[in-house]
CSV table of N, CA and C in Angstrom, one decimal:
chain,number,residue,atom,x,y,z
A,22,MET,N,-24.4,14.4,-62.2
A,22,MET,CA,-24.2,13.1,-61.6
A,22,MET,C,-25.6,12.6,-60.8
A,23,GLY,N,-26.4,11.5,-61.1
A,23,GLY,CA,-27.5,11.2,-60.4
A,23,GLY,C,-27.6,10.8,-58.9
A,24,SER,N,-28.5,10.6,-58.5
A,24,SER,CA,-28.5,10.3,-56.9
A,24,SER,C,-29.3,9.0,-56.8
A,25,ASP,N,-29.0,8.1,-56.1
A,25,ASP,CA,-29.6,6.8,-55.7
A,25,ASP,C,-30.6,6.8,-54.5
A,26,ALA,N,-30.7,8.2,-53.8
A,26,ALA,CA,-31.4,8.3,-52.8
A,26,ALA,C,-32.9,8.5,-53.3
A,27,MET,N,-33.9,7.8,-52.5
A,27,MET,CA,-35.2,7.9,-52.6
A,27,MET,C,-35.8,9.2,-51.7
A,28,GLN,N,-36.6,9.9,-52.6
A,28,GLN,CA,-37.1,11.2,-51.8
A,28,GLN,C,-38.6,10.9,-51.7
A,29,VAL,N,-39.2,11.1,-50.4
A,29,VAL,CA,-40.7,10.5,-50.1
A,29,VAL,C,-41.4,12.0,-49.6
A,30,ALA,N,-42.3,12.2,-50.2
A,30,ALA,CA,-43.1,13.5,-49.8
A,30,ALA,C,-43.9,12.9,-48.8
A,31,LEU,N,-43.6,13.2,-47.6
A,31,LEU,CA,-44.4,12.6,-46.3
A,31,LEU,C,-45.7,13.1,-46.3
A,32,GLY,N,-46.1,14.3,-46.6
A,32,GLY,CA,-47.5,14.9,-46.7
A,32,GLY,C,-48.3,14.3,-47.7
A,33,GLU,N,-47.6,13.9,-49.0
A,33,GLU,CA,-48.5,13.2,-49.9
A,33,GLU,C,-48.7,11.7,-49.6
A,34,LEU,N,-47.6,11.2,-48.8
A,34,LEU,CA,-47.9,9.6,-48.5
A,34,LEU,C,-49.0,9.6,-47.6
A,35,ALA,N,-49.0,10.6,-46.5
A,35,ALA,CA,-49.9,10.4,-45.5
A,35,ALA,C,-51.4,10.9,-46.2
A,36,ALA,N,-51.4,11.8,-47.1
A,36,ALA,CA,-52.8,12.0,-47.7
A,36,ALA,C,-53.2,10.8,-48.4
A,37,THR,N,-52.3,10.0,-48.9
A,37,THR,CA,-52.7,8.8,-49.6
A,37,THR,C,-53.3,7.6,-48.7
A,38,ALA,N,-52.5,7.7,-47.5
A,38,ALA,CA,-53.1,6.6,-46.6
A,38,ALA,C,-54.3,7.1,-46.3
A,39,GLY,N,-54.7,8.2,-45.9
A,39,GLY,CA,-56.0,8.9,-45.5
A,39,GLY,C,-57.0,8.6,-46.5
A,40,HIS,N,-56.5,8.8,-47.8
A,40,HIS,CA,-57.4,8.5,-48.8
A,40,HIS,C,-58.0,7.2,-48.8
A,41,TRP,N,-57.2,6.1,-48.8
A,41,TRP,CA,-57.5,4.7,-48.9
A,41,TRP,C,-58.2,4.2,-47.5
A,42,GLN,N,-57.9,4.9,-46.5
A,42,GLN,CA,-58.6,4.4,-45.2
A,42,GLN,C,-60.0,4.9,-45.4
A,43,GLY,N,-60.3,6.3,-46.2
A,43,GLY,CA,-61.8,6.7,-46.4
A,43,GLY,C,-62.4,5.6,-47.4
A,44,VAL,N,-61.9,5.1,-48.2
A,44,VAL,CA,-62.4,3.9,-49.4
A,44,VAL,C,-62.8,2.9,-48.6
A,45,GLY,N,-61.7,2.4,-47.5
A,45,GLY,CA,-62.2,1.3,-46.9
A,45,GLY,C,-63.6,1.2,-46.0
A,46,THR,N,-63.4,2.7,-45.4
A,46,THR,CA,-64.5,2.9,-44.6
A,46,THR,C,-65.9,2.9,-45.6
A,47,GLN,N,-65.9,3.5,-46.7
A,47,GLN,CA,-67.1,3.7,-47.6
A,47,GLN,C,-67.4,2.1,-48.1
A,48,LEU,N,-66.5,1.3,-48.5
A,48,LEU,CA,-66.8,-0.2,-48.9
A,48,LEU,C,-67.5,-0.9,-47.4
A,49,THR,N,-67.0,-0.5,-46.3
A,49,THR,CA,-67.7,-1.1,-45.1
A,49,THR,C,-69.2,-0.8,-45.1
A,50,ALA,N,-69.4,0.3,-45.5
A,50,ALA,CA,-70.7,0.9,-45.2
A,50,ALA,C,-71.8,0.6,-46.1
A,51,MET,N,-71.2,0.0,-47.3
A,51,MET,CA,-72.2,-0.6,-48.3
A,51,MET,C,-72.9,-1.8,-48.0
A,52,THR,N,-73.9,-1.9,-48.3
A,52,THR,CA,-74.7,-3.1,-48.0
A,52,THR,C,-75.7,-3.3,-49.4
A,53,PRO,N,-75.8,-4.6,-49.8
A,53,PRO,CA,-76.8,-5.0,-50.8
A,53,PRO,C,-78.2,-4.8,-50.4
A,54,PRO,N,-79.1,-4.4,-51.6
A,54,PRO,CA,-80.3,-4.2,-51.2
A,54,PRO,C,-81.3,-5.4,-50.7
A,55,THR,N,-82.1,-5.3,-49.8
A,55,THR,CA,-82.7,-6.6,-49.4
A,55,THR,C,-83.8,-6.9,-50.5
A,56,PRO,N,-83.8,-8.2,-50.7
A,56,PRO,CA,-84.6,-8.6,-51.8
A,56,PRO,C,-86.0,-8.7,-51.4
A,57,ASP,N,-87.1,-8.8,-52.3
A,57,ASP,CA,-88.4,-8.9,-51.9
A,57,ASP,C,-88.6,-10.4,-51.3
A,58,PRO,N,-89.7,-10.5,-50.7
A,58,PRO,CA,-90.1,-11.9,-50.3
A,58,PRO,C,-89.9,-12.9,-51.5
A,59,PRO,N,-89.5,-14.2,-51.1
A,59,PRO,CA,-89.1,-15.2,-52.0
A,59,PRO,C,-90.3,-15.8,-53.0
A,60,VAL,N,-90.7,-15.1,-54.0
A,60,VAL,CA,-91.8,-15.3,-54.5
A,60,VAL,C,-91.5,-15.7,-56.0
A,61,GLN,N,-90.3,-15.5,-56.4
A,61,GLN,CA,-89.9,-15.6,-57.7
A,61,GLN,C,-88.7,-16.7,-57.4
A,62,PRO,N,-88.4,-17.6,-58.4
A,62,PRO,CA,-87.2,-18.5,-58.3
A,62,PRO,C,-85.7,-17.7,-58.5
A,63,THR,N,-85.9,-16.5,-59.2
A,63,THR,CA,-84.5,-15.7,-59.1
A,63,THR,C,-84.3,-15.3,-58.0
A,64,THR,N,-85.0,-15.0,-56.9
A,64,THR,CA,-84.9,-14.6,-55.5
A,64,THR,C,-83.4,-15.3,-55.0
A,65,ALA,N,-83.7,-16.6,-54.8
A,65,ALA,CA,-82.5,-17.3,-54.4
A,65,ALA,C,-81.2,-17.3,-55.0
A,66,ALA,N,-81.3,-17.2,-56.3
A,66,ALA,CA,-80.0,-16.9,-57.1
A,66,ALA,C,-79.4,-15.3,-56.8
A,67,ILE,N,-80.1,-14.5,-56.7
A,67,ILE,CA,-79.9,-13.0,-56.4
A,67,ILE,C,-79.4,-13.3,-55.1
A,68,SER,N,-79.9,-13.9,-54.1
A,68,SER,CA,-79.3,-13.8,-52.8
A,68,SER,C,-78.1,-14.6,-52.6
A,69,ILE,N,-77.7,-15.7,-53.4
A,69,ILE,CA,-76.4,-16.3,-53.5
A,69,ILE,C,-75.5,-15.3,-54.3
A,70,VAL,N,-75.7,-14.6,-54.9
A,70,VAL,CA,-74.9,-13.5,-55.7
A,70,VAL,C,-74.5,-12.4,-54.8
A,71,ASN,N,-75.6,-12.0,-53.9
A,71,ASN,CA,-75.5,-11.0,-53.1
A,71,ASN,C,-74.4,-11.4,-51.9
A,72,ALA,N,-74.6,-12.6,-51.4
A,72,ALA,CA,-73.6,-13.2,-50.5
A,72,ALA,C,-72.1,-13.4,-51.0
A,73,ALA,N,-72.0,-13.6,-52.5
A,73,ALA,CA,-70.7,-13.5,-53.0
A,73,ALA,C,-70.0,-12.3,-53.0
A,74,VAL,N,-71.0,-11.5,-53.4
A,74,VAL,CA,-70.4,-9.9,-53.5
A,74,VAL,C,-70.1,-9.5,-52.0
A,75,GLY,N,-70.7,-9.9,-51.1
A,75,GLY,CA,-70.6,-9.5,-49.9
A,75,GLY,C,-69.2,-9.9,-49.3
A,76,THR,N,-68.9,-11.3,-49.6
A,76,THR,CA,-67.7,-11.9,-49.4
A,76,THR,C,-66.5,-11.2,-50.1
A,77,ALA,N,-66.6,-10.9,-51.3
A,77,ALA,CA,-65.5,-10.4,-52.2
A,77,ALA,C,-65.6,-8.9,-51.4
A,78,THR,N,-66.4,-8.1,-51.1
A,78,THR,CA,-66.4,-6.8,-50.5
A,78,THR,C,-65.5,-7.0,-49.1
A,79,ALA,N,-65.9,-7.9,-48.4
A,79,ALA,CA,-65.3,-7.9,-47.2
A,79,ALA,C,-63.7,-8.2,-47.6
A,80,SER,N,-63.3,-9.1,-48.3
A,80,SER,CA,-61.8,-9.4,-48.8
A,80,SER,C,-61.3,-8.0,-49.0
A,81,LEU,N,-61.9,-7.2,-50.0
A,81,LEU,CA,-61.5,-6.0,-50.6
A,81,LEU,C,-61.2,-5.0,-49.6
A,82,VAL,N,-62.3,-4.9,-48.5
A,82,VAL,CA,-62.0,-4.0,-47.5
A,82,VAL,C,-60.9,-4.1,-46.6
A,83,ALA,N,-60.8,-5.4,-46.5
A,83,ALA,CA,-59.5,-6.1,-45.5
A,83,ALA,C,-58.3,-5.6,-46.1
A,84,ARG,N,-58.1,-5.9,-47.6
A,84,ARG,CA,-56.9,-5.5,-48.4
A,84,ARG,C,-56.5,-4.1,-48.4
A,85,THR,N,-57.7,-3.1,-48.5
A,85,THR,CA,-57.7,-1.7,-48.5
A,85,THR,C,-57.4,-1.4,-47.2
A,86,GLN,N,-57.8,-1.8,-46.2
A,86,GLN,CA,-57.4,-1.3,-44.9
A,86,GLN,C,-55.9,-1.5,-44.4
A,87,ALA,N,-55.5,-2.9,-44.9
A,87,ALA,CA,-54.1,-3.2,-44.8
A,87,ALA,C,-53.2,-2.5,-45.5
A,88,THR,N,-53.6,-2.0,-46.8
A,88,THR,CA,-52.7,-1.0,-47.7
A,88,THR,C,-52.8,0.3,-47.0
A,89,ALA,N,-53.8,0.8,-46.5
A,89,ALA,CA,-53.7,1.9,-45.7
A,89,ALA,C,-53.0,2.0,-44.5
A,90,ASP,N,-53.0,1.0,-43.7
A,90,ASP,CA,-52.3,0.8,-42.7
A,90,ASP,C,-50.6,0.8,-42.8
A,91,ALA,N,-50.5,0.1,-44.0
A,91,ALA,CA,-48.9,0.0,-44.3
A,91,ALA,C,-48.5,1.5,-44.9
A,92,LEU,N,-49.5,2.3,-45.5
A,92,LEU,CA,-48.9,3.4,-46.1
A,92,LEU,C,-48.7,4.5,-44.9
A,93,VAL,N,-49.6,4.3,-43.8
A,93,VAL,CA,-49.4,5.0,-42.6
A,93,VAL,C,-48.2,4.6,-41.8
A,94,ASN,N,-47.8,3.5,-41.7
A,94,ASN,CA,-46.6,3.0,-41.2
A,94,ASN,C,-45.3,3.5,-41.9
A,95,ALA,N,-45.5,3.4,-43.5
A,95,ALA,CA,-44.3,3.9,-43.9
A,95,ALA,C,-44.1,5.3,-44.0
A,96,ALA,N,-45.3,6.2,-43.7
A,96,ALA,CA,-44.9,7.6,-43.5
A,96,ALA,C,-44.3,8.0,-42.3
A,97,GLU,N,-44.9,7.3,-41.2
A,97,GLU,CA,-44.3,7.3,-40.0
A,97,GLU,C,-42.7,6.9,-40.0
A,98,GLY,N,-42.3,5.6,-40.7
A,98,GLY,CA,-41.0,5.0,-40.5
A,98,GLY,C,-40.2,6.3,-41.2
A,99,TYR,N,-40.6,6.8,-42.5
A,99,TYR,CA,-39.8,7.7,-43.3
A,99,TYR,C,-39.5,9.1,-42.4
A,100,GLY,N,-40.6,9.2,-41.9
A,100,GLY,CA,-40.3,10.7,-41.0
A,100,GLY,C,-39.4,10.2,-39.8
A,101,ASN,N,-39.5,9.2,-39.3
A,101,ASN,CA,-38.6,8.9,-38.1
A,101,ASN,C,-37.2,8.7,-38.8
A,102,GLN,N,-37.0,8.1,-39.8
A,102,GLN,CA,-35.8,7.9,-40.5
A,102,GLN,C,-35.2,9.3,-40.9
A,103,GLU,N,-35.9,10.0,-41.3
A,103,GLU,CA,-35.5,11.6,-42.0
A,103,GLU,C,-34.9,12.4,-40.4
A,104,ALA,N,-35.7,12.2,-39.4
A,104,ALA,CA,-35.2,12.8,-38.2
A,104,ALA,C,-34.0,12.2,-37.7
A,105,THR,N,-33.7,11.0,-37.7
A,105,THR,CA,-32.5,10.2,-37.3
A,105,THR,C,-31.3,10.6,-38.2
A,106,ASN,N,-31.6,10.7,-39.5
A,106,ASN,CA,-30.6,11.0,-40.2
A,106,ASN,C,-30.0,12.5,-40.3
A,107,ALA,N,-31.1,13.4,-39.8
A,107,ALA,CA,-30.7,14.8,-39.6
A,107,ALA,C,-29.7,14.9,-38.2
A,108,THR,N,-30.2,14.1,-37.3
A,108,THR,CA,-29.5,14.1,-36.1
A,108,THR,C,-28.1,13.5,-36.3
A,109,ASP,N,-27.9,12.4,-37.1
A,109,ASP,CA,-26.6,11.8,-37.3
A,109,ASP,C,-25.9,12.7,-38.2
A,110,MET,N,-26.5,13.5,-39.1
A,110,MET,CA,-25.5,14.4,-39.8
A,110,MET,C,-24.9,15.6,-39.0
A,111,THR,N,-25.7,15.8,-38.1
A,111,THR,CA,-25.5,16.9,-37.2
A,111,THR,C,-24.0,16.5,-36.4
A,112,GLY,N,-24.3,15.2,-35.9
A,112,GLY,CA,-23.1,14.7,-35.1
A,112,GLY,C,-21.8,14.4,-36.0
A,113,VAL,N,-21.9,14.3,-37.3
A,113,VAL,CA,-20.8,14.0,-38.0
A,113,VAL,C,-20.0,15.5,-38.2
A,114,THR,N,-20.8,16.4,-38.3
A,114,THR,CA,-20.2,17.7,-38.6
A,114,THR,C,-19.4,18.4,-37.3
A,115,GLN,N,-20.1,18.1,-36.1
A,115,GLN,CA,-19.3,18.5,-34.9
A,115,GLN,C,-18.1,18.0,-34.6
A,116,GLY,N,-17.6,17.0,-35.0
A,116,GLY,CA,-16.2,16.4,-34.8
A,116,GLY,C,-15.2,16.8,-36.1
A,117,VAL,N,-15.6,17.5,-37.0
A,117,VAL,CA,-14.8,17.7,-38.2
A,117,VAL,C,-14.2,19.1,-38.0
A,118,THR,N,-12.9,19.2,-38.1
A,118,THR,CA,-12.1,20.4,-38.0
A,118,THR,C,-11.6,20.7,-39.5
A,119,VAL,N,-12.0,21.8,-40.0
A,119,VAL,CA,-11.7,22.3,-41.4
A,119,VAL,C,-10.4,23.0,-41.4
A,120,VAL,N,-9.5,22.6,-42.1
A,120,VAL,CA,-8.1,23.1,-42.3
A,120,VAL,C,-7.9,23.8,-43.5
């Protein structure tokens, strides 16, 4: 007989959250190279592309950090739920008389 219960490896969930927090930090630290003085017509185009990449990177960093935060919250929530369930199950067996 199968089980509908979901099992969560809290350590792995916390490790995944830590990994994504690290990725977010690495993305935040990245900066585009500084272009040379504007002596070529392409410098303006490169500056526009760098600005677009910066905007996309900021969006990705925000989403990555939000995902990492959600994973941290999920790990804490699952851990708290497991502790509550263990306490609840202990309470159930205390009032049971086996005949």
